[in-house]
Amino acid sequence: MRQPFVLLPTSVDPRSSVYQQNHRKNTESIAELTKALAAAREGGGAKYIERHRERGKLLARERIELLLDRDSYFLELCALAGHGIRGVTTGAGVIGGVGLVSGVECLITANDPTVKGGAINEIALQKSLRLGEIAVNNHLPAISLTESAGADLPNQSKIFVPGGATFRGLTQRSKQRVPTICLVFGSSTAGGAYLPGMSDYVVMVDKQAQVYLAGPPLVRMATGEISDHEELGGARMHSQVSGVSDYLAANEVDAIRLGREIVAHLNWKKPYEPEPGDVKPPLYDADELLGIVSPDHRIPYDVREVIARVVDGSRFSEFKPLYGSTLVCGWAHIHGYPVGILGNNGILFSESANKGAQFIALCNQISVPLLFFQNITGFMVGRQYEEQGIIKNGAKLINAVSNSEVPAITIMLGASYGAGNYGMNGRAYQPRFLFTWPTHRIAVMGGEQLAGVLEIIQREAAEKKGEPIDEKQLTMAKAMIQHQIDQESTAMFASARIWDDGVIDPRDTRTVIGISLSAACNTPVVGTTSWGVFRH
Amino acid sequence: MNWVQTMPVLRKILVANRGEIARRIFVTCRRLGFSTVGITSDVDRFAPHLSLADEVVQIGGTDSQSSYLSIDKIVDAARKTGADAIHPGYGFLAENTAFAQRCEDEGILFIGPSAETIRVMGSKILSKQRVSAFGVPTIPGYAGPRQDTAFLVETIRDVGFPCLIKASAGGGGKGMRRLDDDYDLVEQIEMSRREAEKAFGDGTLFIERWIDRPRHIEVQILGDVFGNVVHLFERECSIQRRHQKIVEESPSSALSPELRSDICQAAINVARSVSYVNAGTVEFVLAPNGEWYFLEMNTRLQVEHPVTEMVLGLDLVELQLLVAQGRSLADILPPPVQRGVAIECRLYAEDPAVGYLPSIGTLVDWYIPSFEGIRLDSGVETGSEVSVYYDPMLAKLVAWGPDRAVAARRMATALRYSSICGVSTNRQLLHAIVSHPLYGTGEIHTGFLEEQFGLRPAFDLSRQMCVRAAILAAAAGHQQRQRGKQHVPGLISGYRNNRGVGQQVTFLTQEHVISLEYIDLGAGKFEFRVNDDAEMRRMVQLREAVEAPSITEANSQARTWSLTIDHLTIQTRVVITEQGTYVRFATGELIVLREQPRFPEQSTSHQLDNRCVSPMPGKVAQIHVAVGQSVSAGDLLVTIEAMKMEHAVRAPHAGVVQEILVLVSDQVAAHQPVVVVAEP
C-alpha cells in the first residue's frame, strides 16, 4: 500500500435537518457564484460580442479554448475581479488561468476586446499583476493573447505609475527562465507595445495586429509624417522589417497554432511529479461538504470532515492529535502530491499556534507543500491568555508561515477575522494560490462585533464628556456600520478586489487544489530550516 | 509393391503463388509432412503467408510480370532449394502451358495437368472443338483463328447483341466484355485484347451469344494417371460482379438430382476428352429454360474450392498431391457424399459504390469472428499493405450449415461482426447479398447482383448512425488520450471552474459533418451535445467489453466498447489511427470518421478544374492524345493501369490539350494530374 495513513471516519447524517438546511443554504450561495461567473463570461455584452464576431474574430474565451490542449483543464483565476464595482465589468476585461498547452502547464491571459476594446483599468491592472506573480512564483510559462486599446485614459492616474511593473515583470520572468509568449491579435499600442516588446516570443496576426508607440494621427501631429496602420505597426512590417514579431500568423487560428508550437519547443520539465500510480479519490462524496459546513460561522464543525472529502482515499496521518486541538495538523496526499495540512477547529490558543509553527517547520524539513484550511475567528483573547503569551505564540506561527519556503495553498472555508488571517497564511503571506468558498467572510472582525466595539467606545466617550447618548441614533449608526462591514466582508466583495484567486464551488476543492499543487510543483519544492528569531 | 519404385519421389514442394492460396497449400503440405518453399516478390517480403513456409526465396520484382509470372526465376528458385514439385495455386502460372512444359523439361513435378491438357483447355477454341466431339453442348458464337478487329466487328454483328467478347486464354473476367450495341465497338475489342495480353500473354479473343439470366454451374473433377476421372459435384457461382465470382456455394439450389447427374457426367466426359489428370473444374452455363452449355474448363485448383471441401469433408490439395504422386483415385477417394451447404464470400479491397474501384492501403484492423461452421482462407493480417500490384482479394470467408438458410445466416453474422479497416471492402455488399430475400429463395443468376444492387452498390449510412459513430469516436478517443495523461492524471478531464463550454470536436464521415461537444463526467460517463441539435443532451457511457472470439490474430490497436447512448446499448469495435477512427457496430455498419483538425494546415494550392487526375495510383498504360489536340467532353485521354485493371482518364470538358504531365509507364499517385485540358 502506498500510504498507510488512517482512514478518516465521518459522522455526517445526511438526513438530519441541520444537514438539509446547510445544504440548501450552501446551494443558494453556489447559485449566486454561478451567476457571477456567468457575468464574467458575458464580457462586454451581446452587442459588443456581435460586433467583434462580425469582424471575423474569435472571442477571447474561444481563443483560450483553442489554445488549450484537448481535454485539458482550465483553472480560471480572479474571474470575479471587479464584480460589483462601479464602472468595471466582472472579470475586468482580462481572462486568466492555468491550463495545459502542448502538455505544459501555462499561465494564460487574454484581453477581452469586447470590454471597452480591452482597455486596462485599475482592477484589470491589479489582476494582470497578480497573474504575472502567479507565473513567476510557480515558474509557469506565460502566454498572453493580446488585443487591448491600452490604458483606460480617463482613469490613467490609477494605472500609469503602478502599470510599469507589468513590463519589469516580463523581463524579470525572462531572466528567471520562465518564458513569456505574446500572441498579438489586434491593437497593442503606446505603452501596450512593450507587452510584445518585452516578451520572449511574439506572434502577430497578419492584417490584425497593430503595434506601435504612436498611431498615425499622433505621428502626423508630432512629425508631420503621413502613414497608415499597416506601415506603422502591421504584422508584416514587424515580422519582416523591425523584428518586433518573431512569427507571422496568417490568421487567428494560425497564431494560436504557432503559440502551441512555441510551447512545444520549450523543453519544459517539471522538477517534481508524484509517482505515477493509482490515485484513489476520497471515500466520501464531496457534495456532503454542503451539508456539513454551516454558512453561519458561529456553528462549528470538524475540519476533518472537510479533509476527508478532499484527500486521496480520505486517509490522513494526524500530527499531535491530543495537543492544541483547535488546529488540526497532519499529512495526506492530494492527487498523489504529498501535503501537510493545517485546518482550524476553533479559535487559536497558544498551544495550537505553537503546534502549527512546529508543523510548518517539519514540513519544511522534509520539503512537503502546505495546505491551509482557514476558518478562523481569531486568536483567543483575555487576561489569562495574554499572560500565557498568546502574542508571542501567535508570532511564532506567523514567523513560521512568513518564512516557510515550501509551496503553500490556502483555502478560505469560512471565517477569516483578525490576526487569524495572518497565522493561517492569508493573502499577505503570499500563498502560491488562495481560493475561497462562497460563504467565506473576511474582515478585521465580524460586523456585529465591530458594531458592538464601536458602541462601547462611543458610550465610553459620551460618559467621559458627560453627554447623554442618543439611543436612536446609536442604534441606527450601529445597524449601518454592521451592514456596511457585513457587505464588505463577503467572498464576492473580497474576490472583486483580488484578495483571493477566485471563489470556488466547495465540491471542486480537491480538483482546484490538485491543479494548484501541480502548477506549484513547476518550482523545486525545497523547504527551509532558517526562521526569524522565535520569542520563547 | 512395385508401384512404389515408379512413383515420383515428392519431398519438397515449392508454391509458386502468394496470399491466401499459398498459405492454404502450405498448411496441407505441412500436415502431410512435406517440406515447403515459398517465393516472394519485393512487395510481399513481409507477407504473413510466408511464415508458414520452411524456406522462402526472394525472387524480386514488384509487378506480377517480374515476379510471380517469371518462369525463369521460379524454376531457378525450385532448383536452388531442391524442390521436387511446384504447386502453382490459381492465377499467375497455374494455366500456363510454357510453365508446365518447362517444369516437365526440368524434371520438376508440376502439380496439375499436363502441358498439353493446359494448352487445349486454355484455348477456348480448341477446347470447344474437343468437347463437342464428346457430345457436350457449347454456346453459339465464334471461336476461331481470325483475330483482326474488322473481322471480329463483323462476327459480333452476326452473332447479334447482346454478346460477349472473351479472352481465349483467360478466366476471371479479365478481357471479358458484354456488348449491348455497336457503340465504341472497336475500342472495346482493343481494350479486351490489351487486357488479355497483359493478363495471359495472349490476346486471342472469342465471341459468344449472351444468354439472359443464366446461372453459372461448375463441376469439380479429379483425374488420376490410371485414367480414372471422378466428379466432386457442383458449385454454383452465379453471384458475379463484372463477370467475376464473388459468392459461391455448393450444392447448387438450381439442380434437380437428374440435372446434377447429367451435368456431372458431362464434366467427366469433358475431362476424358483430354485424359485429364489432377484437379480441374468444368464450367457450364445453365439457362432458365434448363438448357446448359459447356463454357470452359479450368485446369487448376479454383479459388472457390473450399465450398466443395466443406460439403464433402475433403482436402483437395491433399488429393492433388496424392494423384500427382501417381496414387489411384480408387485407393484414396471413397465415394463422396454431399453434406449440408457451404457458401463462400470473396472479400475484396474495393469500393463497390464507385464501380468496384480497387482500394489500396494498410489494413489497420483485420478481425473475422470465429463461429461454428466458419472457415477463413486469408493471406493478410492487421498491418498488411494492400498494394496496387496484385489482385485485391483479401480473403475468402466460408460458412457451412446443415442447410442453405443456416449457412447464409452464419455467413451474414460473420460478415456483420467482421471489422476490416484501412481499405474499402465489399463486406457490406456481401452481407447484403447473403441476407437478400431473393438470395434466400435461391432465385439467382449471373445478373442478380447488378439487377438487385446496380452497377455501383452503395450503402448509405443514416445520419443517426453517423452521429452515434461520432459520439463513440469522440468518447473512445478521449479514453485513449486519458491513458497517457500527465499532470494530475486523476483529474476529471476538461475541468472548468467557470463552466462555459465542453470539449468541441468535429468529425467528418463520407456524407456528414458532425460537431459534438462533450463533458467528461468520470468513469466512462459523458454528457454529449450534438451541435445541430443543441437542445438535446445525450447521456453516454462507455464500458470496455469483450469481443467475440476471432479466427484472426488479436489487434492491440482495436478496442471493444459497449456504448450506451441514453437508453440504448450497442456493442462496438473501434480502431483509432492517425488517418481516422474506424467504428464497427455489431449491427454491421462500419463507419470511418476523420477528425477535423483543430488547426488546419495552411493550404498552398487548390485543385484547378482543367487538370485531369488519375483516379487511383497506378501506371500510365497509354496516352491517347497529344498536346494541341482538340478534345470533346468524355474523350479518352490516358489509360491508367492499376490493380490489373484499366482505368480511363477522360476529358472533363471540351477543349484543347495544353499539357501532358506524364509519360507512358510512369507511376502515378491517386489524384495526380496527368493532362491539362484548357477550356476553349
PDB file of N, CA and C in Angstrom, chain A residues 69-96:
ATOM      1  N   ASP A  69      -4.808  22.411 -24.738  1.00  0.00           N
ATOM      2  CA  ASP A  69      -4.837  21.038 -25.235  1.00  0.00           C
ATOM      3  C   ASP A  69      -6.252  20.506 -25.129  1.00  0.00           C
ATOM      4  N   ARG A  70      -6.575  19.601 -26.038  1.00  0.00           N
ATOM      5  CA  ARG A  70      -7.876  18.956 -25.937  1.00  0.00           C
ATOM      6  C   ARG A  70      -7.957  18.211 -24.603  1.00  0.00           C
ATOM      7  N   ASP A  71      -9.087  18.359 -23.949  1.00  0.00           N
ATOM      8  CA  ASP A  71      -9.374  17.715 -22.654  1.00  0.00           C
ATOM      9  C   ASP A  71      -8.587  18.322 -21.487  1.00  0.00           C
ATOM     10  N   SER A  72      -7.833  19.373 -21.758  1.00  0.00           N
ATOM     11  CA  SER A  72      -7.095  19.998 -20.660  1.00  0.00           C
ATOM     12  C   SER A  72      -8.072  20.685 -19.707  1.00  0.00           C
ATOM     13  N   TYR A  73      -7.638  20.816 -18.466  1.00  0.00           N
ATOM     14  CA  TYR A  73      -8.398  21.644 -17.530  1.00  0.00           C
ATOM     15  C   TYR A  73      -8.066  23.102 -17.790  1.00  0.00           C
ATOM     16  N   PHE A  74      -8.895  23.977 -17.297  1.00  0.00           N
ATOM     17  CA  PHE A  74      -8.551  25.403 -17.258  1.00  0.00           C
ATOM     18  C   PHE A  74      -9.055  25.946 -15.940  1.00  0.00           C
ATOM     19  N   LEU A  75      -8.109  26.294 -15.088  1.00  0.00           N
ATOM     20  CA  LEU A  75      -8.472  26.853 -13.790  1.00  0.00           C
ATOM     21  C   LEU A  75      -8.430  28.363 -13.946  1.00  0.00           C
ATOM     22  N   GLU A  76      -9.617  28.938 -14.083  1.00  0.00           N
ATOM     23  CA  GLU A  76      -9.660  30.381 -14.286  1.00  0.00           C
ATOM     24  C   GLU A  76      -9.377  31.075 -12.951  1.00  0.00           C
ATOM     25  N   LEU A  77      -8.571  32.129 -13.029  1.00  0.00           N
ATOM     26  CA  LEU A  77      -8.146  32.821 -11.812  1.00  0.00           C
ATOM     27  C   LEU A  77      -8.716  34.237 -11.788  1.00  0.00           C
ATOM     28  N   CYS A  78      -9.081  34.667 -10.605  1.00  0.00           N
ATOM     29  CA  CYS A  78      -9.598  36.029 -10.404  1.00  0.00           C
ATOM     30  C   CYS A  78     -10.727  36.351 -11.376  1.00  0.00           C
ATOM     31  N   ALA A  79     -11.592  35.362 -11.593  1.00  0.00           N
ATOM     32  CA  ALA A  79     -12.671  35.536 -12.570  1.00  0.00           C
ATOM     33  C   ALA A  79     -13.654  36.619 -12.142  1.00  0.00           C
ATOM     34  N   LEU A  80     -13.742  36.851 -10.827  1.00  0.00           N
ATOM     35  CA  LEU A  80     -14.735  37.813 -10.345  1.00  0.00           C
ATOM     36  C   LEU A  80     -14.111  39.173 -10.036  1.00  0.00           C
ATOM     37  N   ALA A  81     -12.894  39.387 -10.507  1.00  0.00           N
ATOM     38  CA  ALA A  81     -12.264  40.702 -10.272  1.00  0.00           C
ATOM     39  C   ALA A  81     -13.171  41.797 -10.818  1.00  0.00           C
ATOM     40  N   GLY A  82     -13.405  42.798  -9.998  1.00  0.00           N
ATOM     41  CA  GLY A  82     -14.239  43.923 -10.433  1.00  0.00           C
ATOM     42  C   GLY A  82     -15.729  43.684 -10.301  1.00  0.00           C
ATOM     43  N   HIS A  83     -16.123  42.489  -9.880  1.00  0.00           N
ATOM     44  CA  HIS A  83     -17.546  42.157  -9.777  1.00  0.00           C
ATOM     45  C   HIS A  83     -18.231  43.108  -8.784  1.00  0.00           C
ATOM     46  N   GLY A  84     -19.245  43.809  -9.264  1.00  0.00           N
ATOM     47  CA  GLY A  84     -19.985  44.714  -8.389  1.00  0.00           C
ATOM     48  C   GLY A  84     -19.311  46.056  -8.177  1.00  0.00           C
ATOM     49  N   ILE A  85     -18.171  46.271  -8.787  1.00  0.00           N
ATOM     50  CA  ILE A  85     -17.506  47.569  -8.646  1.00  0.00           C
ATOM     51  C   ILE A  85     -17.972  48.476  -9.779  1.00  0.00           C
ATOM     52  N   ARG A  86     -18.375  49.680  -9.414  1.00  0.00           N
ATOM     53  CA  ARG A  86     -18.919  50.609 -10.394  1.00  0.00           C
ATOM     54  C   ARG A  86     -17.910  50.876 -11.524  1.00  0.00           C
ATOM     55  N   GLY A  87     -18.380  50.779 -12.740  1.00  0.00           N
ATOM     56  CA  GLY A  87     -17.530  51.090 -13.891  1.00  0.00           C
ATOM     57  C   GLY A  87     -16.617  49.958 -14.323  1.00  0.00           C
ATOM     58  N   VAL A  88     -16.703  48.833 -13.633  1.00  0.00           N
ATOM     59  CA  VAL A  88     -15.839  47.706 -14.006  1.00  0.00           C
ATOM     60  C   VAL A  88     -16.730  46.497 -14.261  1.00  0.00           C
ATOM     61  N   THR A  89     -16.495  45.811 -15.366  1.00  0.00           N
ATOM     62  CA  THR A  89     -17.293  44.600 -15.603  1.00  0.00           C
ATOM     63  C   THR A  89     -16.654  43.439 -14.846  1.00  0.00           C
ATOM     64  N   THR A  90     -17.463  42.422 -14.605  1.00  0.00           N
ATOM     65  CA  THR A  90     -16.971  41.241 -13.894  1.00  0.00           C
ATOM     66  C   THR A  90     -15.843  40.605 -14.709  1.00  0.00           C
ATOM     67  N   GLY A  91     -14.698  40.464 -14.062  1.00  0.00           N
ATOM     68  CA  GLY A  91     -13.519  39.938 -14.756  1.00  0.00           C
ATOM     69  C   GLY A  91     -12.589  41.042 -15.202  1.00  0.00           C
ATOM     70  N   ALA A  92     -13.074  42.258 -15.229  1.00  0.00           N
ATOM     71  CA  ALA A  92     -12.271  43.444 -15.541  1.00  0.00           C
ATOM     72  C   ALA A  92     -11.628  43.406 -16.937  1.00  0.00           C
ATOM     73  N   GLY A  93     -12.262  42.679 -17.865  1.00  0.00           N
ATOM     74  CA  GLY A  93     -11.756  42.723 -19.239  1.00  0.00           C
ATOM     75  C   GLY A  93     -10.491  41.924 -19.464  1.00  0.00           C
ATOM     76  N   VAL A  94     -10.124  41.140 -18.480  1.00  0.00           N
ATOM     77  CA  VAL A  94      -8.955  40.262 -18.632  1.00  0.00           C
ATOM     78  C   VAL A  94      -9.372  38.872 -18.192  1.00  0.00           C
ATOM     79  N   ILE A  95      -8.978  37.870 -18.961  1.00  0.00           N
ATOM     80  CA  ILE A  95      -9.265  36.491 -18.564  1.00  0.00           C
ATOM     81  C   ILE A  95      -7.918  35.828 -18.306  1.00  0.00           C
ATOM     82  N   GLY A  96      -7.825  35.118 -17.180  1.00  0.00           N
ATOM     83  CA  GLY A  96      -6.546  34.471 -16.880  1.00  0.00           C
ATOM     84  C   GLY A  96      -6.767  33.135 -16.224  1.00  0.00           C
TER      85      GLY A  96
END
